[in-house]
Each structure stands twice: as structure tokens, then as C-alpha cells.
Coordinates of C-alpha atoms in Angstrom, one line a residue:
M551 CA 28.6 28.7 -6.1
S552 CA 29.3 27.1 -8.6
Q553 CA 28.7 23.5 -8.0
I554 CA 27.8 20.7 -10.3
A555 CA 24.4 19.3 -11.2
G556 CA 24.6 16.2 -9.1
H557 CA 25.3 17.7 -6.2
L558 CA 22.5 20.3 -6.4
L559 CA 20.2 17.0 -7.3
V560 CA 20.8 16.5 -4.1
D561 CA 20.2 19.7 -2.2
C562 CA 17.0 19.6 -3.5
L563 CA 16.2 16.8 -2.6
I564 CA 17.0 18.0 1.7
A565 CA 14.6 21.4 0.4
Q566 CA 11.8 18.8 0.2
G567 CA 12.7 17.5 3.0
V568 CA 13.8 13.9 2.1
T569 CA 16.4 12.4 4.9
H570 CA 16.6 8.5 2.9
A571 CA 16.9 7.5 -0.9
F572 CA 16.6 4.0 -2.1
G573 CA 18.4 2.7 -5.0
V574 CA 20.9 0.9 -6.3
P575 CA 23.6 2.9 -7.4
G576 CA 24.8 2.8 -11.4
E577 CA 27.1 4.6 -13.1
S578 CA 25.0 6.6 -15.3
Y579 CA 24.8 8.6 -11.9
L580 CA 28.0 8.7 -9.7
A581 CA 27.5 12.6 -10.2
V582 CA 24.0 12.5 -7.6
L583 CA 25.6 9.6 -5.4
D584 CA 29.3 11.9 -4.8
G585 CA 26.5 14.2 -3.8
F586 CA 24.9 11.6 -0.8
H587 CA 28.6 11.7 0.1
A588 CA 28.9 15.7 0.7
R589 CA 25.9 15.6 1.8
S590 CA 26.1 12.4 3.9
E591 CA 24.7 14.5 7.0
A592 CA 21.6 16.5 6.4
I593 CA 20.8 12.7 4.0
Q594 CA 21.0 9.1 3.1
F595 CA 21.0 7.0 0.2
I596 CA 20.1 3.4 1.0
T597 CA 21.7 1.0 -1.4
C598 CA 19.4 -2.4 -1.7
R599 CA 20.0 -5.2 -3.1
Q600 CA 17.5 -5.1 -6.5
E601 CA 15.9 -2.3 -7.6
G602 CA 12.6 -3.7 -7.8
G603 CA 13.1 -3.5 -3.4
A604 CA 14.5 -0.7 -3.8
A605 CA 11.3 0.9 -5.4
F606 CA 9.1 -0.4 -3.1
M607 CA 11.1 0.7 -0.1
A608 CA 10.3 4.1 -1.6
E609 CA 6.5 3.0 -2.4
A610 CA 6.1 2.5 1.1
Q611 CA 8.2 5.7 2.2
G612 CA 5.5 7.4 0.9
K613 CA 2.5 5.5 2.4
L614 CA 4.3 5.9 5.7
T615 CA 5.2 9.9 5.2
G616 CA 2.5 11.1 2.6
R617 CA 5.8 12.4 0.7
P618 CA 7.3 11.1 -1.9
G619 CA 9.2 8.2 -1.5
I620 CA 12.8 8.6 -3.5
C621 CA 14.1 6.3 -5.4
F622 CA 17.5 6.3 -8.0
V623 CA 18.0 3.6 -10.6
T624 CA 19.8 3.3 -13.5
R625 CA 19.0 2.7 -17.3
G626 CA 17.8 -0.5 -19.3
P627 CA 17.6 -3.1 -16.7
G628 CA 17.8 -1.1 -13.7
A629 CA 14.7 1.1 -14.5
T630 CA 12.8 -1.8 -16.0
N631 CA 13.5 -3.5 -12.6
A632 CA 11.9 -0.2 -10.0
S633 CA 8.1 -0.6 -13.4
I634 CA 7.3 -3.0 -10.3
G635 CA 7.4 -0.7 -7.3
V636 CA 6.2 2.8 -10.5
H637 CA 3.5 0.3 -11.1
T638 CA 2.5 -0.1 -6.8
A639 CA 2.8 3.6 -7.1
F640 CA 0.3 4.5 -9.2
Q641 CA -2.4 1.9 -9.1
D642 CA -2.3 2.4 -4.9
S643 CA -2.0 6.1 -5.2
T644 CA 0.9 6.4 -3.5
P645 CA 3.5 9.3 -3.9
M646 CA 7.0 8.7 -5.1
V647 CA 9.9 10.0 -8.1
L648 CA 11.7 7.4 -9.3
F649 CA 15.1 8.9 -11.3
V650 CA 16.9 6.9 -13.8
G651 CA 20.3 7.6 -14.6
D652 CA 20.2 7.8 -18.9
V653 CA 23.1 8.1 -21.4
A654 CA 25.0 11.2 -22.2
S655 CA 22.8 13.5 -24.6
D656 CA 25.6 12.6 -27.5
T657 CA 24.1 9.2 -27.8
R658 CA 20.9 9.1 -27.3
D659 CA 18.1 7.4 -29.8
R660 CA 20.9 5.8 -31.2
E661 CA 19.8 2.6 -29.2
A662 CA 22.8 3.7 -26.8
F663 CA 23.7 0.7 -24.4
Q664 CA 21.0 0.4 -22.0
E665 CA 18.9 2.8 -23.6
V666 CA 15.1 3.1 -23.3
D667 CA 12.5 5.9 -24.3
F668 CA 11.2 6.1 -20.6
G669 CA 8.4 8.4 -21.7
S670 CA 6.9 5.5 -24.1
F671 CA 7.9 2.8 -21.1
F672 CA 6.5 4.5 -17.5
G673 CA 4.3 6.6 -20.4
P674 CA 1.4 8.4 -18.3
S675 CA -2.1 7.2 -19.3
T676 CA -4.9 6.0 -17.3
R677 CA -3.3 3.2 -17.3
G678 CA 0.6 4.3 -17.4
M679 CA 2.5 4.0 -14.4
A680 CA 4.0 7.0 -14.2
K681 CA 1.8 10.6 -13.8
R682 CA 4.6 12.6 -15.8
V683 CA 7.5 11.2 -17.1
E684 CA 10.2 13.4 -17.8
R685 CA 14.1 14.4 -19.0
I686 CA 16.4 16.7 -17.5
D687 CA 18.4 18.2 -20.2
D688 CA 19.2 21.9 -18.6
A689 CA 20.9 21.3 -15.0
R690 CA 19.8 24.7 -15.3
R691 CA 16.0 23.3 -14.6
I692 CA 17.3 21.0 -12.0
P693 CA 15.2 22.9 -9.2
E694 CA 11.8 23.3 -11.2
Y695 CA 12.0 19.7 -12.6
V696 CA 12.5 17.9 -8.5
A697 CA 10.1 20.8 -7.5
R698 CA 7.4 19.9 -10.1
A699 CA 7.6 16.4 -9.9
F700 CA 7.2 16.4 -5.8
A701 CA 3.6 19.1 -6.9
A702 CA 2.3 16.6 -9.3
A703 CA 3.1 13.5 -7.0
M704 CA 1.3 14.8 -4.0
N705 CA -1.5 17.0 -6.3
G706 CA -4.8 15.4 -7.1
R707 CA -4.9 12.0 -6.5
P708 CA -1.3 11.1 -5.7
G709 CA 0.7 8.6 -7.5
P710 CA 5.1 8.1 -9.5
V711 CA 6.9 10.5 -11.0
V712 CA 10.0 9.6 -13.3
L713 CA 12.4 11.8 -14.0
V714 CA 14.9 10.8 -16.2
L715 CA 18.8 12.4 -15.3
P716 CA 21.5 12.0 -18.2
E717 CA 24.7 11.2 -16.5
D718 CA 26.3 14.4 -19.3
M719 CA 24.0 16.5 -17.7
L720 CA 24.7 15.6 -14.1
T721 CA 28.4 16.4 -14.3
Q722 CA 28.1 20.0 -15.3
P723 CA 28.7 22.8 -13.2
V724 CA 25.7 24.8 -12.6
D725 CA 24.5 28.7 -10.9
A726 CA 21.5 27.5 -8.9
T727 CA 19.3 27.4 -5.8
P728 CA 16.6 24.4 -5.4
L729 CA 13.6 25.6 -4.0
A730 CA 11.6 25.6 -1.5
R731 CA 9.1 22.7 0.0
V732 CA 6.3 22.1 -1.9
E733 CA 2.7 21.2 0.6
P734 CA 0.0 19.7 -1.9
V735 CA -3.2 22.0 -2.9
E736 CA -6.0 21.1 -0.8
A737 CA -9.5 20.9 -2.6
W738 CA -12.3 21.8 -0.7
S739 CA -16.0 20.0 -0.7
D740 CA -18.5 23.1 -2.6
P741 CA -21.3 24.3 0.4
G742 CA -24.0 23.6 -2.2
S743 CA -22.4 19.6 -2.8
L744 CA -22.0 19.5 0.9
R745 CA -26.1 20.5 1.9
Q746 CA -26.9 17.2 -1.0
L747 CA -25.0 15.0 0.5
R748 CA -26.5 16.1 3.9
E749 CA -30.1 15.4 1.9
L750 CA -28.3 12.2 0.5
L751 CA -28.2 11.0 4.4
L752 CA -31.0 11.9 6.2
H753 CA -33.7 10.6 3.3
S754 CA -31.0 7.4 3.9
E755 CA -32.4 4.1 5.7
R756 CA -29.1 2.1 5.4
P757 CA -26.4 3.8 4.3
M758 CA -22.3 2.8 4.1
V759 CA -19.6 4.4 4.7
I760 CA -15.9 2.8 2.7
A761 CA -13.2 4.8 3.7
G762 CA -9.6 4.1 2.3
G763 CA -7.4 5.0 -0.8
G764 CA -4.3 7.8 -0.9
G765 CA -4.0 11.4 0.8
W766 CA -4.9 10.5 4.3
T767 CA -3.2 11.7 7.1
V768 CA -3.8 11.5 11.2
Q769 CA -6.0 14.7 11.2
A770 CA -7.9 13.9 8.5
A771 CA -8.6 9.8 10.1
Q772 CA -9.7 11.5 13.1
A773 CA -12.6 14.4 11.5
L774 CA -14.0 10.7 9.0
Q775 CA -13.8 9.1 13.2
R776 CA -15.8 12.7 14.2
F777 CA -18.5 12.4 11.3
A778 CA -18.2 8.7 11.7
E779 CA -19.7 9.6 15.3
N780 CA -21.6 12.4 14.9
W781 CA -23.8 10.3 12.1
Q782 CA -24.4 7.1 13.3
L783 CA -22.2 5.4 9.9
P784 CA -21.1 2.2 10.0
V785 CA -17.3 2.1 7.8
G786 CA -15.7 -0.3 6.4
N787 CA -11.8 0.1 5.2
A788 CA -11.0 -0.2 1.0
F789 CA -8.6 -3.3 0.9
R790 CA -5.5 -2.9 1.7
F791 CA -6.4 1.0 3.5
Q792 CA -7.5 -1.0 6.7
D793 CA -5.5 1.3 8.5
T794 CA -7.7 4.8 8.0
F795 CA -11.1 3.9 10.4
D796 CA -9.9 2.7 13.9
N797 CA -11.2 -1.2 13.8
F798 CA -11.9 -1.3 17.7
H799 CA -14.8 1.0 16.7
P800 CA -18.2 0.1 18.1
L801 CA -19.3 1.9 14.4
Y802 CA -15.8 0.0 12.2
A803 CA -17.9 -2.5 9.9
G804 CA -14.5 -4.4 8.1
D805 CA -12.3 -4.6 5.1
V806 CA -13.6 -3.9 1.6
G807 CA -11.5 -6.4 0.0
I808 CA -10.1 -9.9 -1.4
G809 CA -12.4 -12.4 1.1
I810 CA -15.2 -10.3 2.7
N811 CA -16.9 -11.1 5.2
P812 CA -20.1 -12.5 3.4
K813 CA -22.7 -10.4 5.5
L814 CA -20.9 -7.5 4.9
A815 CA -20.7 -7.8 1.2
S816 CA -24.1 -8.3 1.7
R817 CA -24.5 -5.3 3.3
I818 CA -22.7 -2.9 1.3
R819 CA -25.3 -4.9 -1.3
D820 CA -28.6 -4.4 0.1
S821 CA -27.3 -0.2 1.8
D822 CA -29.3 2.2 -0.1
L823 CA -26.6 4.4 0.3
I824 CA -23.0 4.5 -0.2
L825 CA -20.4 6.7 1.0
A826 CA -17.1 6.5 -1.3
I827 CA -15.0 8.6 0.4
G828 CA -11.5 8.4 -1.3
P829 CA -10.4 4.8 -2.8
R830 CA -10.7 4.9 -6.8
L831 CA -13.6 1.8 -6.6
G832 CA -11.4 -0.5 -7.7
E833 CA -12.3 -3.7 -8.7
M834 CA -10.8 -5.6 -5.8
T835 CA -12.6 -2.9 -2.8
T836 CA -16.1 -4.2 -5.0
S837 CA -15.5 -7.7 -5.2
G838 CA -15.4 -7.9 -9.6
Y839 CA -18.2 -5.1 -9.8
T840 CA -20.6 -6.6 -8.2
L841 CA -20.6 -5.1 -5.0
L842 CA -21.8 -2.0 -7.5
Q843 CA -22.8 -2.3 -10.5
A844 CA -21.2 -0.6 -12.8
P845 CA -22.0 1.9 -15.1
R846 CA -24.2 2.7 -12.3
P847 CA -25.1 1.5 -9.3
K848 CA -28.4 0.3 -7.6
Q849 CA -27.6 2.1 -4.4
K850 CA -27.6 5.7 -4.5
L851 CA -23.5 7.1 -4.3
V852 CA -21.5 9.9 -3.4
H853 CA -18.4 9.4 -4.6
I854 CA -15.6 11.6 -2.6
H855 CA -11.9 11.8 -4.3
A856 CA -9.0 13.8 -5.0
S857 CA -9.0 13.4 -8.5
A858 CA -11.7 15.1 -11.0
E859 CA -10.6 12.7 -13.8
E860 CA -11.8 9.7 -11.3
L861 CA -14.9 10.5 -10.7
N862 CA -17.2 9.0 -12.9
R863 CA -14.5 6.9 -14.6
V864 CA -15.8 3.9 -13.5
Y865 CA -18.9 4.1 -12.1
Q866 CA -21.9 7.3 -12.7
A867 CA -21.8 8.6 -9.0
D868 CA -25.1 10.4 -8.0
L869 CA -22.9 13.3 -6.4
A870 CA -19.4 13.9 -6.8
I871 CA -17.5 15.7 -5.2
C872 CA -13.2 16.3 -5.8
A873 CA -11.5 17.7 -2.5
T874 CA -8.7 16.1 -1.1
M875 CA -9.0 13.9 2.0
N876 CA -7.8 16.3 4.5
A877 CA -10.4 19.7 3.0
A878 CA -13.5 16.0 2.7
A879 CA -13.1 15.0 6.2
R880 CA -12.4 18.3 8.0
S881 CA -16.2 19.3 5.9
L882 CA -17.6 16.3 6.9
E883 CA -17.3 17.2 10.3
V884 CA -18.7 20.0 10.6
L885 CA -22.5 18.5 9.2
T886 CA -25.3 19.8 11.0
A887 CA -26.3 16.1 12.4
P888 CA -30.2 15.4 13.3
T889 CA -30.2 14.5 17.0
A890 CA -30.6 10.5 15.3
V891 CA -31.2 9.0 13.3
P892 CA -33.2 6.0 12.0
W893 CA -30.3 3.3 11.3
A894 CA -29.0 3.4 13.8
G895 CA -30.1 -0.1 14.4
W896 CA -28.2 -1.0 11.0
S897 CA -25.4 0.4 12.5
A898 CA -25.4 -2.0 15.7
A899 CA -25.7 -4.7 13.2
V900 CA -22.9 -4.2 10.8
H901 CA -20.4 -4.5 12.7
G902 CA -21.8 -7.3 14.8
D903 CA -21.5 -9.2 12.1
Y904 CA -17.8 -7.8 12.2
E905 CA -17.3 -9.2 15.3
A906 CA -18.9 -12.3 14.1
N907 CA -15.7 -13.0 11.2
F908 CA -13.4 -13.5 14.4
T909 CA -15.1 -17.1 15.1
P910 CA -12.5 -19.1 13.3
S911 CA -13.6 -22.1 10.8
S912 CA -11.8 -25.5 12.4
L913 CA -7.9 -26.0 10.0
P914 CA -5.5 -28.8 9.8
G915 CA -2.7 -29.7 11.0
D916 CA -0.8 -28.3 14.4
V917 CA -0.6 -24.5 13.3
D918 CA -3.9 -22.2 14.7
M919 CA -3.5 -19.2 12.5
P920 CA -5.8 -17.0 14.2
A921 CA -4.5 -18.2 17.2
I922 CA -0.7 -16.8 16.2
V923 CA -2.1 -13.2 14.7
A924 CA -4.3 -12.5 18.2
L925 CA -0.7 -14.0 19.4
L926 CA 0.6 -10.8 17.4
Q927 CA -1.8 -8.7 18.7
K928 CA -1.3 -9.2 21.7
H929 CA 2.4 -8.7 22.0
L930 CA 3.0 -6.5 19.0
P931 CA 3.3 -2.0 19.9
A932 CA 0.3 -0.4 19.0
D933 CA 2.2 1.7 16.2
A934 CA 4.2 -1.6 15.3
V935 CA 3.9 -0.9 11.2
L936 CA 2.2 -4.0 9.6
T937 CA 3.5 -5.3 6.2
N938 CA 3.0 -7.5 3.6
G939 CA 3.2 -8.7 -0.5
A940 CA 0.9 -10.5 -2.3
G941 CA -0.7 -14.3 -1.6
N942 CA -2.7 -15.9 1.1
F943 CA -1.2 -16.2 3.4
A944 CA -2.2 -12.0 4.3
S945 CA -6.1 -12.8 4.4
W946 CA -5.0 -13.3 7.4
V947 CA -3.5 -10.5 9.1
H948 CA -6.6 -9.0 7.0
R949 CA -9.8 -10.7 8.3
F950 CA -8.5 -11.0 12.4
F951 CA -5.6 -8.3 12.4
R952 CA -7.5 -4.6 14.7
H953 CA -5.1 -1.2 13.3
H954 CA -6.2 1.5 15.5
G955 CA -4.1 3.0 12.6
L956 CA -4.4 6.9 11.5
V957 CA -6.6 7.8 14.2
K958 CA -4.6 6.9 17.2
G959 CA -1.2 9.0 15.5
H960 CA 0.2 6.3 13.8
K961 CA 0.0 4.5 10.1
T962 CA 0.2 1.2 11.0
Q963 CA 0.0 -0.8 6.8
L964 CA 2.4 -1.0 4.4
A965 CA 0.5 -3.4 1.5
P966 CA 0.0 -3.5 -1.9
T967 CA -3.4 -2.7 -3.3
V968 CA -2.3 -4.5 -6.6
G969 CA -1.3 -7.1 -5.4
A970 CA 2.5 -7.4 -6.1
M971 CA 4.5 -10.3 -4.3
G972 CA 7.7 -9.1 -2.6
Y973 CA 7.0 -6.3 -0.9
G974 CA 6.0 -7.1 2.3
V975 CA 9.7 -7.7 2.6
P976 CA 11.1 -4.4 2.0
A977 CA 8.3 -1.8 2.6
G978 CA 8.8 -3.8 6.3
I979 CA 12.6 -3.0 6.6
A980 CA 11.3 0.6 5.0
A981 CA 9.5 0.9 7.4
N982 CA 11.7 0.6 10.4
L983 CA 14.8 2.4 8.5
L984 CA 12.4 4.9 8.7
T985 CA 10.4 5.3 11.9
G986 CA 13.1 3.8 14.5
R987 CA 9.0 1.7 14.9
T988 CA 8.6 -2.3 15.1
A989 CA 8.0 -3.8 11.8
F990 CA 5.8 -6.6 11.3
T991 CA 6.2 -8.8 7.9
I992 CA 3.9 -11.7 6.9
A993 CA 4.7 -14.0 4.2
G994 CA 4.4 -16.6 2.0
D995 CA 7.5 -18.8 1.3
G996 CA 6.9 -18.6 -3.0
D997 CA 6.1 -14.3 -1.5
F998 CA 9.3 -13.7 0.3
L999 CA 11.9 -15.0 -2.0
M1000 CA 10.8 -12.1 -4.9
N1001 CA 12.5 -9.5 -2.3
G1002 CA 14.3 -11.5 1.1
Q1003 CA 17.5 -10.6 -0.2
E1004 CA 17.0 -7.1 1.1
L1005 CA 17.7 -8.8 4.9
A1006 CA 21.3 -8.2 3.3
T1007 CA 20.1 -4.4 3.6
A1008 CA 18.3 -4.0 6.5
V1009 CA 21.5 -5.6 8.1
Q1010 CA 23.9 -2.8 6.1
H1011 CA 22.2 0.2 7.2
G1012 CA 21.0 -0.9 11.1
G1013 CA 17.7 -2.0 10.5
K1014 CA 15.3 -4.6 11.4
S1015 CA 12.1 -6.9 10.7
L1016 CA 10.2 -9.3 12.2
I1017 CA 9.0 -12.1 9.5
V1018 CA 6.9 -14.9 9.7
L1019 CA 6.8 -16.5 6.9
L1020 CA 4.3 -19.5 5.9
N1021 CA 5.8 -22.4 3.9
N1022 CA 3.1 -24.5 2.6
G1023 CA 5.3 -25.6 -0.6
M1024 CA 3.4 -24.5 -3.2
Y1025 CA 1.9 -20.5 -4.6
G1026 CA -1.1 -21.0 -2.5
T1027 CA -3.3 -18.4 -4.5
I1028 CA -2.3 -20.0 -7.9
R1029 CA -3.0 -23.7 -6.7
M1030 CA -6.4 -22.0 -5.2
H1031 CA -7.9 -21.2 -8.1
Q1032 CA -6.2 -24.4 -9.6
E1033 CA -8.2 -26.4 -7.5
R1034 CA -11.4 -24.3 -9.1
E1035 CA -10.2 -24.6 -12.6
Y1036 CA -8.7 -28.2 -13.0
P1037 CA -8.7 -29.9 -10.1
S1038 CA -7.0 -32.2 -11.2
N1039 CA -4.6 -30.6 -13.9
V1040 CA -1.8 -28.5 -10.7
C1041 CA 0.6 -27.1 -13.0
G1042 CA 3.4 -25.3 -12.0
S1043 CA 2.3 -24.4 -8.2
A1044 CA 4.8 -26.8 -6.6
L1045 CA 7.6 -24.7 -5.1
Q1046 CA 11.1 -27.2 -3.5
N1047 CA 12.5 -23.7 -1.3
P1048 CA 15.4 -24.2 1.1
D1049 CA 16.1 -23.8 4.3
F1050 CA 14.8 -20.3 4.9
A1051 CA 15.5 -20.5 8.7
A1052 CA 19.4 -20.7 7.9
L1053 CA 19.1 -18.5 4.8
A1054 CA 17.6 -15.6 7.0
N1055 CA 20.6 -16.4 9.5
A1056 CA 23.5 -16.1 6.4
Y1057 CA 22.2 -12.7 5.5
G1058 CA 22.5 -11.8 9.3
Y1059 CA 19.1 -12.0 10.8
V1060 CA 18.0 -14.7 13.4
G1061 CA 16.7 -17.4 12.2
V1062 CA 14.2 -20.2 13.4
R1063 CA 11.5 -22.2 12.1
I1064 CA 8.3 -23.9 14.6
S1065 CA 5.1 -26.5 13.0
R1066 CA 3.1 -26.3 16.5
T1067 CA 1.2 -22.6 17.7
G1068 CA 2.6 -23.1 21.3
Q1069 CA 5.8 -22.8 19.8
F1070 CA 5.5 -19.6 18.3
E1071 CA 5.3 -16.7 21.4
P1072 CA 8.0 -18.1 22.7
Q1073 CA 9.6 -17.5 19.6
L1074 CA 7.8 -14.2 18.7
L1075 CA 8.8 -12.7 22.8
A1076 CA 11.9 -13.5 21.7
A1077 CA 12.1 -11.3 18.1
L1078 CA 11.0 -8.5 19.9
A1079 CA 12.9 -8.2 22.2
R1080 CA 16.1 -9.2 20.4
E1081 CA 18.9 -6.7 18.3
Q1082 CA 18.9 -8.0 15.5
G1083 CA 16.0 -9.0 12.5
T1084 CA 13.5 -12.0 13.4
L1085 CA 12.6 -14.7 11.1
I1086 CA 10.1 -17.2 12.3
E1087 CA 9.5 -20.0 9.3
V1088 CA 5.8 -21.5 10.2
M1089 CA 4.7 -24.9 9.0
L1090 CA 2.1 -24.8 7.6
D1091 CA 0.7 -27.9 5.9
P1092 CA -0.9 -27.3 2.0
E1093 CA -5.0 -28.1 3.3
V1094 CA -5.1 -25.3 5.3
I1095 CA -4.5 -22.9 2.4
T1096 CA -6.6 -25.0 -0.4
T1097 CA -6.7 -28.7 -1.4
R1098 CA -10.1 -30.6 -3.4
G1099 CA -10.2 -31.8 0.9
T1100 CA -10.9 -29.2 3.4
L1101 CA -10.6 -25.7 3.1
S1102 CA -10.2 -22.6 5.0
G1103 CA -12.6 -20.6 5.6
I1104 CA -11.2 -17.3 3.8
T1105 CA -10.2 -19.9 1.4
R1106 CA -13.7 -20.4 1.0
Q1107 CA -14.5 -17.2 0.8
A1108 CA -12.2 -16.3 -2.5
L1109 CA -13.5 -20.0 -4.6
E1110 CA -16.7 -18.8 -3.9
K1111 CA -16.2 -15.3 -4.9
N1112 CA -14.0 -16.8 -8.2
S1113 CA -18.0 -19.2 -8.9
N1114 CA -19.5 -16.7 -8.8
K1115 CA -17.7 -14.1 -11.5

């Protein structure tokens, strides 16, 4: 039966298994909004307050589900606002599809109202923002374009795809049907490479696994754990992929990212074999390309990645294997291991370094952040989703919170490896709306104000999250670097903040403020028990983040890393 193209597009999303789409409405895609109204029993359009927040929610959806997160925005200003989520999905290797309502076909290329050349703006490249950018001019081909977008977003290195929708195309009558659900293609390791990998392991004395990146599933994480156990290999998780390997496991080495445990950094440098399974080995995971020297590391390097284009791109590997994480991990778990390995003591020592790093430094002020994180560990459900944006505040959960993660059946960390501020609040709301699970967000004062408006989205759609907002009156990361580089000339990093608790109350959350560690636990328990979302504002001594006098252990490590570049 004939229908308008906007309705067909919604039917195509339903055929791909999409249950939620995030966006800010625009007149350029009214026909699609009408399609969401007509199919509301099968798919829900989540009305967001700003396109950056909507795009972050879609990116979080992609991370959580392993299938493309969906975002709809209008042309020009809407698309440019949403670009932060597209860039995050690109660098984080997250499947996502951004649909952009565009100017009508008969006004194109005249600099019509809000017109942008999206092919150039999002342009696919090795340093671009999207894997593909396509425009649908023929309504009959909507099923083809949508299916191809899902395939491109999931296959190889996952990432974002942009589909541009001329508004006149969306109102055309069309007689077409959706294509079948697209599943990602698995790429398997060749047997010769696996034999070579085994030989490298057998000749190693200090091997180390670094796991992370996009494309991991529960089954892949469980297979990775069995491989590590068979070979007694220490495993570190790449920057902000801390739920890839169980943090409670006796082979866990810690997170390989910003503020890395100095002992773990030394272990990686001293290793004679690095098995990088999944990560791109970008700047944050390699501490500015210092843990592994580019282009030729002193350690033997086995790099396993789903995209051939990423292999030997920065680092020349001794063995490069193009394989998806599901296929790679399942191949590795059946790799025959010897009855004993010479590095068992090394693996135990690496894990001992991780355990020792839980001893916190003495901190100024009345708030003990390691103790607060310990309370989160004690009271949050095991399947809670933890989210954060960018800033020094995130280091507390990165260092002191342990993720059971994917190996126990749930993805539990949503965080931007691209370092985008404002990610945590919308990501937490999306996680709760999509799964119903407890969503915990840690935010800074500067970070929260970049997308705090999405609390209104949560309240409108029946979602909730628990937000701990650390208020120290500054952009802490920037102040940290200023104190290091220009200690007498601090400029632009001080913040005059609103009453965050009152602001949360105005949105429909419960807002409370604390200034001492002892006040936190009862507020946390109350927040977990109530139906509403909660924001707990923690008044943090600025000395905890950075000062010319006292530095926290986390900040000192970051400063030392910066000074050693």
C-alpha cells in the first residue's frame, strides 16, 4: 500500500529493531514525526532539549545495545549542534545513525534557509566525523539507504552514518517495504595468524593484554576472560572501556588511560609482548604515544582490530589480525595453552599493583571522594550504568570504582573516549529510558551546565538518573594545566555557579547539597529508593583538584604525565 515517505522511514527503523529515537523536532522532517505518531505502539520518539544532548543520547544507545543509536535533527543549526555526538561516536567507535532533515530539493545549492553541505561538513575521512554521508533523493530507495546505513555503522570499525532527508522527499507517496533486519558481519582470524600469535606467546616472558574499543558483546567479553585464564595473562582495559574485563578478576591489571597507575605504565613499558585486542591504540590509551613508541614499539605487538584500515596505521605491528571482537575472542579462547607459563608471577604482581592503587592520598577539605566512591560501590546495583563526561572529576570513578561489566551480562560504563564535556547527563538519562536500570552520573560543575537541560527530557518521558555533581567552582582540568604551565596567570577557568540543587528541583528532580562525607550515604540511599531522579551537589574543596600547594594523587599523576611529554 502507498504511504508517505516519512512513514516508510519509521517503518524501516522498526524493521531494524529500533524502539527509541532521540531528537529535537524540526519543520524539515514533520512527515517523519507524523510517522512516529502513527507507529507509537512500536517506537518512541524522545523529545530532547538540545541537539547535542540528543546526539549524546543516541551515542549512548549505540554503546549500550551494539546497534546504531538513532538521532533526528533539523538542517543547519540542528545538525551542527548534533555534530558533537557524531564526533564522539566516530572516535569512540560507536554505531549511530544521524538523520538530518534538509532543505527542499528545488532550493538546494542556493544557500537556502539553514542550508549546509553535509557531505563536506560531516565528510567521511580518516579524520572526519562520519563513516558515510548520504542523501536520499528518491523515496523509493529509503529501505536501501536505511539498511546500508545500519550495515556501515556496525561493520568493521563501528561508527556514525549521516543520512540527509530533503523535506519534499519525505512527503512523497511511495510504494515500498522495509528490508530485513541487518546483522553485523563477523570477520574471523585466519588460522596461520593464530598459530603465529601462539608462538609469540610461547616465547614471551612478560606479556600484557590491552582490551577495549567498539564491538564488544557479552559473549566476546566472556571468551576473552577464558583466554586470559587459560594463558594466565594480565589484562588492562583501554581508556573508558573499563567494563570490557571484570575488574574483580585476579588477572585484571587496571585501566590504561588518563592518570594511569604509574606502576601499570611501567609494566606496559617493560612488557615484551602487547596483545591489543580491540582498541585503536590512540593518544589517551598510550599516554601520548609513550607507552608504546610510534611507529615501531620496542615491545612485540599483536594488534587485533575489526577494521583493516586501523591496522598498521599508527603502530607497525609484528602481527596484525583483522577480526571482529566476537570472532577474535572466540578464536583466542580455544588457543591451546601450555600446562604452565613462566609469567604467572608477573601476572600476579601486575594485579597486586592494581590493588595497591586503591590506597588514596590524603586530601584537603571535608569530602573524601575515595570514600564516596566506595559507598557507590557498596550500594549501587551490580548492573547499574555509570556515565560521565569529561573533566578531572571523572578520575574518581575511573580509579576507585570496579566494573563487573560485560562478562556478567551488562555494559556498565558509558563515557566519551573523545573527551567531550556534557556527555554524562544525557547518557545516563538515555540508559535509564532504554533499559530501566539504575543510571548513575558523575559530573563536574562545568560539565553539568553543558547539557543539564536534559533533566527536563528525563522528567517528561518518565526517566530518572542519579547525578553526583562535584562543585569546585572551576573548570578543573584546565586549571590543572594552567597551574602547571602558567601558575601566576590563571584566566578563564573560574566559574560562578547557580544553586545546582535548586536548579534540579526546578526541573522536577530532587536536589540536595552536601559538604561533608558523612552526609552522603543517607542521601544516596534516599535517592536509590525514590521514584524521582536525584542530583546530589557535593561542595568540593578546590584544593582537591589542583592548586600550587596541595595536589591530589590523581592530579599529580596527570601533571607528571604532562611534564614528561
